[in-house]
Coordinates of C-alpha atoms in Angstrom, one line a residue:
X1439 CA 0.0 0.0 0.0
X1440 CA 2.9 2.3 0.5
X1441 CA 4.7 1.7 -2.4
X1442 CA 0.9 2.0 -4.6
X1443 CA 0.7 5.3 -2.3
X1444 CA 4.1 7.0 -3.6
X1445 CA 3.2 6.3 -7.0
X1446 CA 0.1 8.2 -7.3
X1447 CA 1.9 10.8 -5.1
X1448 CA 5.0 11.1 -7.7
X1449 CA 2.5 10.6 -10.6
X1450 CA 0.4 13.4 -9.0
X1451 CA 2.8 15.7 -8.6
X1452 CA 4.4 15.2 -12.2
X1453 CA 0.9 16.1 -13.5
X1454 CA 0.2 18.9 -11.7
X1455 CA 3.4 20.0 -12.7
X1456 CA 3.9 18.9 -16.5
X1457 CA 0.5 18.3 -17.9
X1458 CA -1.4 20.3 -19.8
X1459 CA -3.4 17.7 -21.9
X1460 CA -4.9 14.1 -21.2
X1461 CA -5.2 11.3 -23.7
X1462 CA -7.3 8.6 -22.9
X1463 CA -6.0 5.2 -24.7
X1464 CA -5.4 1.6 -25.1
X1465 CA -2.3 -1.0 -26.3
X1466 CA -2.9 -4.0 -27.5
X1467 CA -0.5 -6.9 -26.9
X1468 CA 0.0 -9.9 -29.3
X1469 CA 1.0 -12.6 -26.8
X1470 CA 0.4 -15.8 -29.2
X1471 CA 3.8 -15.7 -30.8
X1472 CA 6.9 -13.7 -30.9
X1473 CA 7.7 -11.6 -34.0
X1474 CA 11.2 -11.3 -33.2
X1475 CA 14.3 -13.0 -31.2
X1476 CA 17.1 -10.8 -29.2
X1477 CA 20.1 -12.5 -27.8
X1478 CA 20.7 -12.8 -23.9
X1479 CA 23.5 -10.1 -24.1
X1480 CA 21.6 -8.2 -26.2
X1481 CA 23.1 -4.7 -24.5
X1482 CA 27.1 -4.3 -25.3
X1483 CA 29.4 -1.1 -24.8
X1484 CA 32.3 -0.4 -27.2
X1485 CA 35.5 1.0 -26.0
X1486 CA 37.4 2.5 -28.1
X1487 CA 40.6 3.8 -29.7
X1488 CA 41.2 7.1 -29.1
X1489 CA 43.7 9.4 -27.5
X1490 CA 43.0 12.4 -25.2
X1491 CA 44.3 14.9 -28.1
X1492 CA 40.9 13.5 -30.2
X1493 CA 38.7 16.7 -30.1
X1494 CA 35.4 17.7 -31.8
X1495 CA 34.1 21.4 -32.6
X1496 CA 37.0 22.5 -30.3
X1497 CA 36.7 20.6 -27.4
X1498 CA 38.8 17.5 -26.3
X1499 CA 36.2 14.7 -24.6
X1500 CA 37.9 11.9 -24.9
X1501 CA 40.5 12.3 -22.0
X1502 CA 42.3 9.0 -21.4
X1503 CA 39.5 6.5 -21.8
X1504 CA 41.3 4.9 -24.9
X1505 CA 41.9 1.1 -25.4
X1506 CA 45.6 1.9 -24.6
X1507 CA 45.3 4.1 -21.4
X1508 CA 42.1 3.5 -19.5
X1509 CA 42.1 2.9 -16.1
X1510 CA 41.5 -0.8 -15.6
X1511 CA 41.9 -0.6 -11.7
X1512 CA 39.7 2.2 -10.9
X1513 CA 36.8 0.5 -8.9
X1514 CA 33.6 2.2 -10.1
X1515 CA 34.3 0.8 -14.0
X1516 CA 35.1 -2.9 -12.2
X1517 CA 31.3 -2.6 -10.3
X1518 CA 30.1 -0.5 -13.1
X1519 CA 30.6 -4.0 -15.4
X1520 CA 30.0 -6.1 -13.1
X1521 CA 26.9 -4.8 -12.5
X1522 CA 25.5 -5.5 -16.1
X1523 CA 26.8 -9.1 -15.8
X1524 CA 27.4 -10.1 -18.9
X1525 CA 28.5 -7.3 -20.8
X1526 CA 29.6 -7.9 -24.2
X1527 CA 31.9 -5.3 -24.5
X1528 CA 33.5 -5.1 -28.2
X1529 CA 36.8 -3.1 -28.6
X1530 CA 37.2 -0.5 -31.9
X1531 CA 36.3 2.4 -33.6
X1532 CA 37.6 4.6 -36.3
X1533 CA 41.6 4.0 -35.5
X1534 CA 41.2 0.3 -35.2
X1535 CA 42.7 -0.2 -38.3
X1536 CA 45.6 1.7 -38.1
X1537 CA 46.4 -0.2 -35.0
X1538 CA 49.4 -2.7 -34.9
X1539 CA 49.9 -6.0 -32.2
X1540 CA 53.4 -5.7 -30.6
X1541 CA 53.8 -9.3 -31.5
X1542 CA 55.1 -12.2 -33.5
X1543 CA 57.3 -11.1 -36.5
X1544 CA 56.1 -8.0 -36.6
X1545 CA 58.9 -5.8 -38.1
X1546 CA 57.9 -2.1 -37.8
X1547 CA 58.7 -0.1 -35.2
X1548 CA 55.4 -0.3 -32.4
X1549 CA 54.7 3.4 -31.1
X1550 CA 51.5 5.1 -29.4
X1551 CA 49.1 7.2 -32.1
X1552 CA 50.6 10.8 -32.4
X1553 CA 48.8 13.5 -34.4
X1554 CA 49.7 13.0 -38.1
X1555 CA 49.0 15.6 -40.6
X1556 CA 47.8 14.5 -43.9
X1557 CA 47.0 10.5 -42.2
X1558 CA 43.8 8.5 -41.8
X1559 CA 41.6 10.6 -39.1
X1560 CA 44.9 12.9 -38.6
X1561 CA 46.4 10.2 -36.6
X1562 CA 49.7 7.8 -37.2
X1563 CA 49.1 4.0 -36.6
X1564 CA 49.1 3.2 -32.7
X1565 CA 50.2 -0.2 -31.3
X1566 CA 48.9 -2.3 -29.1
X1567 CA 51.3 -3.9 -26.7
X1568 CA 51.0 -7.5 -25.2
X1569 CA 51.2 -6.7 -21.8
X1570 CA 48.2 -4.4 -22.0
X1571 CA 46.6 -7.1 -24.1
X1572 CA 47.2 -9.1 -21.2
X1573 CA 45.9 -6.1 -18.9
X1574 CA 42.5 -5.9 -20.8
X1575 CA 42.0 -9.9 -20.6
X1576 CA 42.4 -10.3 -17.2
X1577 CA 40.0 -7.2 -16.5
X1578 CA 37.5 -8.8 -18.8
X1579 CA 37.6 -12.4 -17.5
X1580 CA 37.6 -10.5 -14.3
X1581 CA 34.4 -8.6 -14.4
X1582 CA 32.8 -11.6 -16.8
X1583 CA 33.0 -9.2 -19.9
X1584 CA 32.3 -11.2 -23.1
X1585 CA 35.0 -9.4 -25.8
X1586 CA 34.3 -8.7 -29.1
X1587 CA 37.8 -7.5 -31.0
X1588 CA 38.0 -5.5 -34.0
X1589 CA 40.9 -6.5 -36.3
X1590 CA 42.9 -4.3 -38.0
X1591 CA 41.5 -4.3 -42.3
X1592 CA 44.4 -2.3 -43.3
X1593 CA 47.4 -4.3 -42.9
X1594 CA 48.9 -4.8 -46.2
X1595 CA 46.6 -2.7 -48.7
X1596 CA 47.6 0.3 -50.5
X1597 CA 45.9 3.5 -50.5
X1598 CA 45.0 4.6 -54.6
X1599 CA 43.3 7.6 -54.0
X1600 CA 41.8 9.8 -51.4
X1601 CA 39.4 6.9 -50.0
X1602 CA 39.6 3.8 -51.8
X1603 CA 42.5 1.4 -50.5
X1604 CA 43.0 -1.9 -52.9
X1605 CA 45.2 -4.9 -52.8
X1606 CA 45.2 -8.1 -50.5
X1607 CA 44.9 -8.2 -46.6
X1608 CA 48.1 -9.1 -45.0
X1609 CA 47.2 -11.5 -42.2
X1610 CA 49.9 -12.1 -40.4
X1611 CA 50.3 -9.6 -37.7
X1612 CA 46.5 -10.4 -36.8
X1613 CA 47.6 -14.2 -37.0
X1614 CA 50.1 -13.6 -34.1
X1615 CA 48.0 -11.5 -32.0
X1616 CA 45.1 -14.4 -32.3
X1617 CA 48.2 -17.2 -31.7
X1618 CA 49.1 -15.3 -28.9
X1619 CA 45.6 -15.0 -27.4
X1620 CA 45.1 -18.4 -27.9
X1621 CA 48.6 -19.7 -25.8
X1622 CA 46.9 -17.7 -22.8
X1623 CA 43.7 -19.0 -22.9
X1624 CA 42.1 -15.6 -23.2
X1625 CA 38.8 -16.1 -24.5
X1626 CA 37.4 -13.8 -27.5
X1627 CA 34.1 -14.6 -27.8
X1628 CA 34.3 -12.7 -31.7
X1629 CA 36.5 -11.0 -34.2
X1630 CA 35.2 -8.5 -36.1
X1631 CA 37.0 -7.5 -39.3
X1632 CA 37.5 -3.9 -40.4
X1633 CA 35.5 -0.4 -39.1
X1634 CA 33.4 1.5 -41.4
X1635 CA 35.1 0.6 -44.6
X1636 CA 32.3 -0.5 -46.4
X1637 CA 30.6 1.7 -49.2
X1638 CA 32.0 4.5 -49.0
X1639 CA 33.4 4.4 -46.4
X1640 CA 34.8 7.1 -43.5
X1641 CA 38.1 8.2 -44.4
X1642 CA 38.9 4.5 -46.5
X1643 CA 37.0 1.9 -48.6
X1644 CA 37.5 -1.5 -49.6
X1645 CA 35.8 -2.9 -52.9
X1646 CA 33.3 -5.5 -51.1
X1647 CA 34.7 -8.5 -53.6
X1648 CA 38.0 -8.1 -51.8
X1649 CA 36.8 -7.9 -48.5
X1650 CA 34.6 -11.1 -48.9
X1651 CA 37.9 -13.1 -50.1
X1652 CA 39.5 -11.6 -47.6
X1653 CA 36.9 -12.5 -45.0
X1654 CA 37.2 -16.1 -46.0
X1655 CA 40.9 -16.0 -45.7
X1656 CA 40.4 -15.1 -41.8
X1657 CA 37.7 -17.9 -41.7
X1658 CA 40.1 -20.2 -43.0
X1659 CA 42.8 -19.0 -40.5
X1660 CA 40.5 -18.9 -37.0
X1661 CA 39.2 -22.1 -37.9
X1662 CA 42.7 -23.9 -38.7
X1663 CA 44.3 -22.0 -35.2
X1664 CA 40.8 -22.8 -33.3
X1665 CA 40.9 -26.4 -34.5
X1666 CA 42.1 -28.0 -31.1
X1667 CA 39.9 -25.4 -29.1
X1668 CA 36.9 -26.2 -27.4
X1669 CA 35.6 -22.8 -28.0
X1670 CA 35.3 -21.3 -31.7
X1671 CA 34.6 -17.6 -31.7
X1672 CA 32.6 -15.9 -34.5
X1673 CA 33.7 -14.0 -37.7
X1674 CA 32.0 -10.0 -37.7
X1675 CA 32.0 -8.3 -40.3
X1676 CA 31.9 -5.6 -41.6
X1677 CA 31.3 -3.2 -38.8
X1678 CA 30.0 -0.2 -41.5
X1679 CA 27.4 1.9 -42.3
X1680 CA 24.8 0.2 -44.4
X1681 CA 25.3 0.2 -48.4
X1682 CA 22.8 -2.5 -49.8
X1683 CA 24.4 -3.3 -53.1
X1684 CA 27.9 -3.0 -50.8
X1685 CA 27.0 -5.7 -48.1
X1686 CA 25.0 -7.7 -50.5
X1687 CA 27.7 -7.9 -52.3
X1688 CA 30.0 -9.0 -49.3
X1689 CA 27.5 -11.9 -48.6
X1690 CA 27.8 -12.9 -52.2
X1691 CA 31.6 -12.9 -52.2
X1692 CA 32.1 -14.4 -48.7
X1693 CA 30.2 -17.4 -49.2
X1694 CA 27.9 -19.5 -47.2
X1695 CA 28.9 -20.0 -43.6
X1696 CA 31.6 -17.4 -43.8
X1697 CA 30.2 -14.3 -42.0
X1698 CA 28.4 -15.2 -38.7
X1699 CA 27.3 -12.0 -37.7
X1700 CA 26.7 -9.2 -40.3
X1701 CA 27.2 -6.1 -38.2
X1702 CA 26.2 -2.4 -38.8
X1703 CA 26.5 1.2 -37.4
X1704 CA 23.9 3.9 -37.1
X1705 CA 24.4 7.3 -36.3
X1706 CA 21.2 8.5 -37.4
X1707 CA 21.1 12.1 -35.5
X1708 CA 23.6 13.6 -37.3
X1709 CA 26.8 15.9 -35.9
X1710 CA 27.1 16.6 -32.5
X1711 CA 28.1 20.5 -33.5
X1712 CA 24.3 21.3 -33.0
X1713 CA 22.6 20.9 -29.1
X1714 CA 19.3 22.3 -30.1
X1715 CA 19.0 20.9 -33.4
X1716 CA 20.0 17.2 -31.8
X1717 CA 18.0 17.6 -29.1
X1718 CA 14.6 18.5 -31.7
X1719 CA 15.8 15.1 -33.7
X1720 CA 15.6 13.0 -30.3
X1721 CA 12.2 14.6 -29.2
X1722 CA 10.6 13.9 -32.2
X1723 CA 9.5 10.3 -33.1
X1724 CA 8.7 10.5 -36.6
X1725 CA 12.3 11.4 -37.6
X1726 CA 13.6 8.5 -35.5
X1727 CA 11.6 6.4 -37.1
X1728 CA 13.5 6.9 -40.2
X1729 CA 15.7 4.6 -39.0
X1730 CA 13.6 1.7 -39.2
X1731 CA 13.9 1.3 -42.9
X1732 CA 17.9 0.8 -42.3
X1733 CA 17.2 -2.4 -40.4
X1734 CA 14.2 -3.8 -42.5
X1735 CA 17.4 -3.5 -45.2
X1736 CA 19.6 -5.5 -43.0
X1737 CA 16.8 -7.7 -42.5
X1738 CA 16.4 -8.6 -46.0
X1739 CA 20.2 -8.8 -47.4
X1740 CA 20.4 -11.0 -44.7
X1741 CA 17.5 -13.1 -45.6
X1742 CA 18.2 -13.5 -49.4
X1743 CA 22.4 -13.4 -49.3
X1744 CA 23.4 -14.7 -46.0
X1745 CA 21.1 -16.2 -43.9
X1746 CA 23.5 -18.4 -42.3
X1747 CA 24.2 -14.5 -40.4
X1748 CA 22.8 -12.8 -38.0
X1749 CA 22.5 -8.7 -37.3
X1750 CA 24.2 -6.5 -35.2
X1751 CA 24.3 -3.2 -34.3
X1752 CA 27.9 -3.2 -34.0
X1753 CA 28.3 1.0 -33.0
X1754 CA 25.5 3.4 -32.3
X1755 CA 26.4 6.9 -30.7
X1756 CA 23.4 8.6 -32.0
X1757 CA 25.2 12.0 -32.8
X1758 CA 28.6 11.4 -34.6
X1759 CA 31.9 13.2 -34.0
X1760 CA 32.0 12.5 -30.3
X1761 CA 28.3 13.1 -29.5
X1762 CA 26.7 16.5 -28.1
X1763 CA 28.8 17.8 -25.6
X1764 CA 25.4 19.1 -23.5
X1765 CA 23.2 16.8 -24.8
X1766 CA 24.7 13.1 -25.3
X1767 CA 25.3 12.7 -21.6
X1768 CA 22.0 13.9 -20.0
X1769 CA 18.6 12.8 -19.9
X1770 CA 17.1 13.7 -23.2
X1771 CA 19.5 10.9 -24.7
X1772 CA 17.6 8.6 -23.4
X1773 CA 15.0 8.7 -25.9
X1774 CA 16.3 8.3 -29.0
X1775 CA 18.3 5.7 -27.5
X1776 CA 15.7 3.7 -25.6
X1777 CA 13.6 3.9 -28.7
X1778 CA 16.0 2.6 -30.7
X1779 CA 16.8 -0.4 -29.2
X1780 CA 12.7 -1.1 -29.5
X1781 CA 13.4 -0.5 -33.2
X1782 CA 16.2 -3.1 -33.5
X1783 CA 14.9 -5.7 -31.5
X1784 CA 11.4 -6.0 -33.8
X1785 CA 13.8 -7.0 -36.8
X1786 CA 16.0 -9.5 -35.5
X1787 CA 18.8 -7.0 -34.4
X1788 CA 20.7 -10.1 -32.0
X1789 CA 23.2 -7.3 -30.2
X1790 CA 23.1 -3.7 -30.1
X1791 CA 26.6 -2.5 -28.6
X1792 CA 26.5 1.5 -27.4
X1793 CA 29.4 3.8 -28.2
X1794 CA 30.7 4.2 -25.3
X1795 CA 31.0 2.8 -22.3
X1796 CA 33.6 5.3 -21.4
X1797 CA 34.8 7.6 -23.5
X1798 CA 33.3 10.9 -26.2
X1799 CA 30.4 12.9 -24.9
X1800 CA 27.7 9.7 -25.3
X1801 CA 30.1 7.4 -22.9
X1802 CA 27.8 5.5 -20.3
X1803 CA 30.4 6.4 -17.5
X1804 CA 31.6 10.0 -17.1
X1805 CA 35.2 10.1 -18.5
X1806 CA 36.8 12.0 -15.3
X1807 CA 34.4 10.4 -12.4
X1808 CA 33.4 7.1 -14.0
X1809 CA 30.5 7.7 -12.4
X1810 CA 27.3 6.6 -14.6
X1811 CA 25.5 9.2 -17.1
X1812 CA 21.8 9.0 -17.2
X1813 CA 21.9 6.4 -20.4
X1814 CA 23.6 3.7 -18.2
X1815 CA 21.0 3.2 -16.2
X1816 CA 18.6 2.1 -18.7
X1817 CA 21.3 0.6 -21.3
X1818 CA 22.7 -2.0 -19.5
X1819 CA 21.2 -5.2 -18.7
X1820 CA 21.7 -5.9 -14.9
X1821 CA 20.1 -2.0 -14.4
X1822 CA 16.4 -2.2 -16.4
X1823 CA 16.9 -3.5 -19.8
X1824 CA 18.9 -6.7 -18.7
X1825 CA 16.9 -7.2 -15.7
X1826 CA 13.0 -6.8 -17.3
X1827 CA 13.2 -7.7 -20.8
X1828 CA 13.3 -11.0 -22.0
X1829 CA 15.0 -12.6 -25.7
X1830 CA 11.1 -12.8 -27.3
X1831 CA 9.9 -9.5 -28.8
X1832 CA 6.3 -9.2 -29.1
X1833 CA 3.6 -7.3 -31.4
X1834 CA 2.4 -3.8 -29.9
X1835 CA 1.0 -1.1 -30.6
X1836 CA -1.4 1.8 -29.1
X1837 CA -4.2 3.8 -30.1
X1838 CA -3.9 7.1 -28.9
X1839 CA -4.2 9.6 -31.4
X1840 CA -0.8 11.1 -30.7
X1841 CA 2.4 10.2 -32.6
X1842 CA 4.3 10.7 -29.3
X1843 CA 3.8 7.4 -27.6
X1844 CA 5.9 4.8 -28.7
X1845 CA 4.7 1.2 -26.8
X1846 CA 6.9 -2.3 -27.5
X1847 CA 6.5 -5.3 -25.3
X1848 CA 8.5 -8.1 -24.8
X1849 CA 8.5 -11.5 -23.1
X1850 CA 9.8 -11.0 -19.3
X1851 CA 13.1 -12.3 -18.6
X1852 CA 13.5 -14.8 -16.4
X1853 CA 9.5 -15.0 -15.2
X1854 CA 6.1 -15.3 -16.8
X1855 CA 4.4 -12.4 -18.7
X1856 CA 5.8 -9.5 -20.4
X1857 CA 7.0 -6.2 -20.0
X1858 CA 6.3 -2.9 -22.0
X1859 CA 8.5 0.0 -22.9
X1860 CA 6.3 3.2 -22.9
X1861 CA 8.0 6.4 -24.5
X1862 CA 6.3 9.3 -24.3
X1863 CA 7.9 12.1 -26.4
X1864 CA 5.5 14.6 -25.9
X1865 CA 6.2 17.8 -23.4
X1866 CA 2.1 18.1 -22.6
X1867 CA 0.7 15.4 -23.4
X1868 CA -0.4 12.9 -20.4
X1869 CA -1.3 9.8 -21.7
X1870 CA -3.7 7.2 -19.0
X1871 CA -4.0 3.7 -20.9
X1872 CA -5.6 0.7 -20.4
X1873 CA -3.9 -2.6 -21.6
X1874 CA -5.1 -5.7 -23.4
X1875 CA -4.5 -8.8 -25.5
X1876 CA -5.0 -9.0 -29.2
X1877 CA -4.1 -11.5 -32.1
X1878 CA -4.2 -8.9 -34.9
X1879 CA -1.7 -6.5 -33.2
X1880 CA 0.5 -4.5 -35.4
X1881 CA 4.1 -5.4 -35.1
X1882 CA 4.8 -2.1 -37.5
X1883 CA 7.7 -4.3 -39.7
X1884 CA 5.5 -5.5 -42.7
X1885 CA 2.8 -2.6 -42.2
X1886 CA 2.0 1.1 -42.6
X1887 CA 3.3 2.7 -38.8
X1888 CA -0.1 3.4 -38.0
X1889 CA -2.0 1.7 -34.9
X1890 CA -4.8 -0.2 -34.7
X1891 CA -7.6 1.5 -34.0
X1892 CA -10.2 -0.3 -31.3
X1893 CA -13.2 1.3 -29.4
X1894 CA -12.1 3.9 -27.2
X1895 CA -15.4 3.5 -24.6
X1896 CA -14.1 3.4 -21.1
X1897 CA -16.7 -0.1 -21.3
X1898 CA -14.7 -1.8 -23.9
X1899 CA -11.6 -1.4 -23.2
X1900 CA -12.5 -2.3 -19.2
X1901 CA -14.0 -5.6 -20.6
X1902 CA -10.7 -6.4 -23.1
X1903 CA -8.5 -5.6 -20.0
X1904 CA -10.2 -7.9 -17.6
X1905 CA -10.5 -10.6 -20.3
X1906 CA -6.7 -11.6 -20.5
X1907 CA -4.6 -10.5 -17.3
X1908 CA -4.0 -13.1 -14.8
X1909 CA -5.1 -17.0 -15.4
X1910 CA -7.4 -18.9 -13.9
X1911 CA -6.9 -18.4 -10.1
X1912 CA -3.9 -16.3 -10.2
X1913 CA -3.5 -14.8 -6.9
X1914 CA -1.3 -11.9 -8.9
X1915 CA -3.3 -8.8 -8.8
X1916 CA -0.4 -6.0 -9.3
X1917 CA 1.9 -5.0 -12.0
X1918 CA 5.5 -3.2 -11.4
X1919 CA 6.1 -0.2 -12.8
X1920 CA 9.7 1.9 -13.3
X1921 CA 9.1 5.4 -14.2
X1922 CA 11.7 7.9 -15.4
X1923 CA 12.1 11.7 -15.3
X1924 CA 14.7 13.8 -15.5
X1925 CA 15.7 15.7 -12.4
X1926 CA 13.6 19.3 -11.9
X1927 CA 11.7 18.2 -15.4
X1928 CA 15.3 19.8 -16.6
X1929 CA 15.9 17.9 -20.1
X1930 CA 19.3 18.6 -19.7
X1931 CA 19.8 17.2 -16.4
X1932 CA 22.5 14.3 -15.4
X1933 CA 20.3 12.9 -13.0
X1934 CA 17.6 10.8 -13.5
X1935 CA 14.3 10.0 -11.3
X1936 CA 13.4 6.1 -10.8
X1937 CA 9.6 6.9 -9.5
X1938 CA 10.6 10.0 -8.4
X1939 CA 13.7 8.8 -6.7
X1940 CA 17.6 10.4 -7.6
X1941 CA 19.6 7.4 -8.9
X1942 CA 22.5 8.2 -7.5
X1943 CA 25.9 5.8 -6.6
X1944 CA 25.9 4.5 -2.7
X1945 CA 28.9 6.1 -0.5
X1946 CA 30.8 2.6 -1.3
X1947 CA 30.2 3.5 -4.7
X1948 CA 27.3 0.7 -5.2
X1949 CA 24.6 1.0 -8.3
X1950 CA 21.3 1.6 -7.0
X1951 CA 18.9 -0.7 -6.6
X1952 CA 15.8 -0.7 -9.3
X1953 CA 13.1 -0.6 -6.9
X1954 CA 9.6 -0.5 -8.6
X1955 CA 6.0 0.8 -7.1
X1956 CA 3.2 -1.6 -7.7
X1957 CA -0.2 -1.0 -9.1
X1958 CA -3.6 -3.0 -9.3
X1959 CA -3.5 -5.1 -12.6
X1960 CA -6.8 -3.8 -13.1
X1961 CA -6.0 -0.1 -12.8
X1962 CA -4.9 2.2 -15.6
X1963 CA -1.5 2.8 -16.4
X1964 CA -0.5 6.8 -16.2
X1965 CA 2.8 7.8 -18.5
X1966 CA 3.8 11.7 -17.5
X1967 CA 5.1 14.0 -20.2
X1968 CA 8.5 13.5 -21.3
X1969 CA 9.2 10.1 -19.2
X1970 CA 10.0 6.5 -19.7
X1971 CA 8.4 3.6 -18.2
X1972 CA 9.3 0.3 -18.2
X1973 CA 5.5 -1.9 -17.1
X1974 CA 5.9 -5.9 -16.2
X1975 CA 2.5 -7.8 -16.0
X1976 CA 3.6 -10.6 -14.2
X1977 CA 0.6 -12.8 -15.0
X1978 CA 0.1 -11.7 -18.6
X1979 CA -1.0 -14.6 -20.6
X1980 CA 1.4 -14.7 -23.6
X1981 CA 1.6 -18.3 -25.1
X1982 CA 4.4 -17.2 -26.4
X1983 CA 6.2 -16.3 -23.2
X1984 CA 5.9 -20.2 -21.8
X1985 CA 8.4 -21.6 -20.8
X1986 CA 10.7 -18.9 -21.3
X1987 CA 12.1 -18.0 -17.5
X1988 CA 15.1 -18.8 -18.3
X1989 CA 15.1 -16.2 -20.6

């Protein structure tokens, strides 16, 4: 009764406060069958590349969060991982293939990146050591990090013009690296080949024919060195921005069984030179939604070249060049993120790794502190994501007659029923919704993104909501519910409200603990302007969802 009571005191006080307009409304659930399949680490964090001297519109954000120089001791990133137990966390970025392994035969001299006129991204090639190699494994197998590693492309090729870079991949510095990894045991759980060379590229290209021989060449060579191993890690490729006649091609070239994972980058809101104009992009859903015909795409190259792959999101920043210095780490990131891991996870998308975990303006840790920016709270798994929603995606959608609600529902992990992810991107609009079970629920992939329109009489839509939560003699008769604000209804603000609560770090440095406020089944759910909810129905009957707990 107390924890109902604080909820309709925080929800109270949010409306008084925020609303100006109520919208009365239903969503619809499709429970019989999932329309879509996530993996258990679904959530991954990149770390990346780059030195303190990388800066963006005059401002250096990068400090020493690189691969090379990050603080592996400091005891909020150890918790901070820990906490999202198991992280996949997949090392590269834009310098990973100018980076050499101080191993092997390797015959050029091995020295840190330096600013380089006139080279790739204004930086010389880097090297990565063996006894930071080592470093980074023990932290990972530490923390129970699963590593994705992103090979250097490069090696070997010459550069023909201002972009495009041709001949063969040399192999054999990568060949030591992955000999050496595999005389200490250190366990890769993938290799991913290349970083945005594919298309166009950023900054270099390579024709897709030659990377797909090339691709089969590093098949050829994990699976010969793997050969005695237990454990075979997975071939990732090609870690670009989407081209459809490019990675078609790629498929093609590579051959069946060649490419395990076909991953991808989106950066869909532009530069991060612009706060107000990234901040209008986030708050407004029909210009995210743009995005979704990126991974329908992927979706179908996959399907008709390669469907022996699966998809990934491989880097996702939102804003480019570093992200928003006053927007990518505060509370208004949220949504475009949140909404976009919805997106993914209705077309097959099996990982979606953030950029960063540390590092730029959009790292989940602050890069001085390591203490968590609002996005980490609802990023990683072990926080709300990773705790509530489960590998099977379901069909939703809502009926409210404003384009700011976005509604997807999944299968709960670990437990019966299902749990929804409410965004509401409007500042005025209060939305109060009633929730029910439907078989012709529109999953918005194959359709127009319009929703289904049902009665709207407070009569109906009390009947369809009695009719399907709870079976037969459940003794369940609450739901949990995690709403989130931003502190002072500030946008712009680095704290964020769990049901009107500061998540804020314990004096031992401790993530919070997600603690939700129930409500009657029955009752109507209430989503405040500008907030995100996450809603579990713990009794939901979802054939679907059967026999999943352990997922």
């Amino acid at each position: 009764m107390g924890l109902h009571l604080a909820l309709f005191i925080f929800l109270a006080s949010l409306c008084s406060t925020l609303s100006k307009h109520v919208e009365h409304g239903s969503i619809q659930v499709d429970g019989a069958q999932a329309i879509a399949e996530i993996d258990d680490n679904f959530i991954c964090a990149t770390m990346d590349w780059w030195p303190h001297d990388k800066c963006d519109y005059n401002y250096c954000s990068w400090g020493y969060a690189s691969v090379t120089n990050l603080d592996l001791s400091h005891p909020l990133l150890t918790k901070a991982i820990q906490a999202l137990k198991p992280l996949r966390i997949r090392i590269g970025g834009s310098l990973q293939d100018r980076v050499m392994y101080d191993v092997g035969s390797l015959k050029s001299p091995c020295h840190p990146f330096q600013k380089t006129e006139g080279e790739l991204f204004g930086f010389s090639k880097g090297c990565l050591h063996m006894n930071r190699w080592d470093e980074l494994n023990h932290f990972f197998n530490q923390t129970g990090a699963m590593l994705t590693f992103g090979l250097n492309a490069l090696c070997g090729r010459n550069k023909v013009s201002e972009t495009i870079w041709e001949g063969d991949w040399d192999p054999s510095n990568a060949k030591d690296l992955i000999n050496y990894t595999i005389s200490k045991r250190y366990k890769v759980d993938s290799w991913e080949f290349g970083n945005e060379l594919s298309g166009k590229g950023i900054g270099a290209s390579v024709d897709a024919a030659q990377y797909g021989k090339d691709l089969k060449n590093l098949k050829q060579t994990l699976n010969t060195l793997y050969q005695n191993s237990k454990f075979k890690p997975s071939l990732i490729a090609p870690g670009g921005f989407y081209e459809k006649e490019w990675f078609d091609k790629l498929l093609q070239a590579s051959g069946s069984g060649t490419v395990d994972v076909l991953s991808h980058h989106i950066y869909n809101l532009g530069p991060g030179s612009d706060d107000e104009s990234l901040e209008n992009k986030i708050l407004d859903p029909e210009y995210l939604s743009g995005v979704e015909s990126i991974f329908r795409n992927v979706a179908e190259s996959i399907q008709k070249n390669g469907p022996w792959s699966s998809a990934w999101v491989g880097e996702a920043g939102g804003a480019y060049n570093s992200g928003g210095r006053y927007v990518s780490n505060t509370f208004v990131d949220s949504f475009w993120y949140l909404d976009q891991l919805g997106i993914a996870s209705k077309y097959n998308t099996k990982v979606y790794c953030r950029q960063t975990l540390i590092g730029g303006n959009y790292g989940l840790l602050n890069t001085t502190t390591f203490t968590p920016n609002p996005d980490y709270y609802r990023q990683v798994y072990a926080l709300l994501w990773h705790q509530l929603m489960g590998k099977s995606v379901l069909a939703a959608s809502n009926d409210a007659s404003s384009p700011f609600l976005r509604t997807y529902a999944h299968c709960s992990k670990g437990r019966d029923g299902i749990t929804l992810l409410l965004i509401n991107f409007s500042n005025r609009n209060r939305f109060i919704l009633t929730v029910g079970g439907g078989e012709n629920v529109s999953s918005g992939i194959n359709e127009d993104a319009k929703s289904i329109r049902v009665e709207k009489s407070f009569s109906y839509r009390l009947k369809r909501t009695f009719s399907w939560v709870g079976r037969k003699g459940s003794d369940i008769t609450f739901r949990e519910e995690y709403h989130l604000t931003a502190k002072d209804y500030n946008l712009r603000s680095q704290t964020m409200m769990l049901n009107g609560i500061p998540l804020e770090l314990s004096n031992d440095g401790e993530i919070p603990t997600m603690t939700p406020v129930q409500s009657n089944v029955h009752s109507r759910i209430s989503i405040a302007p500008l907030s995100i909810a996450f809603i579990v129905y713990p009794d939901f009957d979802a054939p679907a969802c059967n026999g999943r707990k352990k997922h």
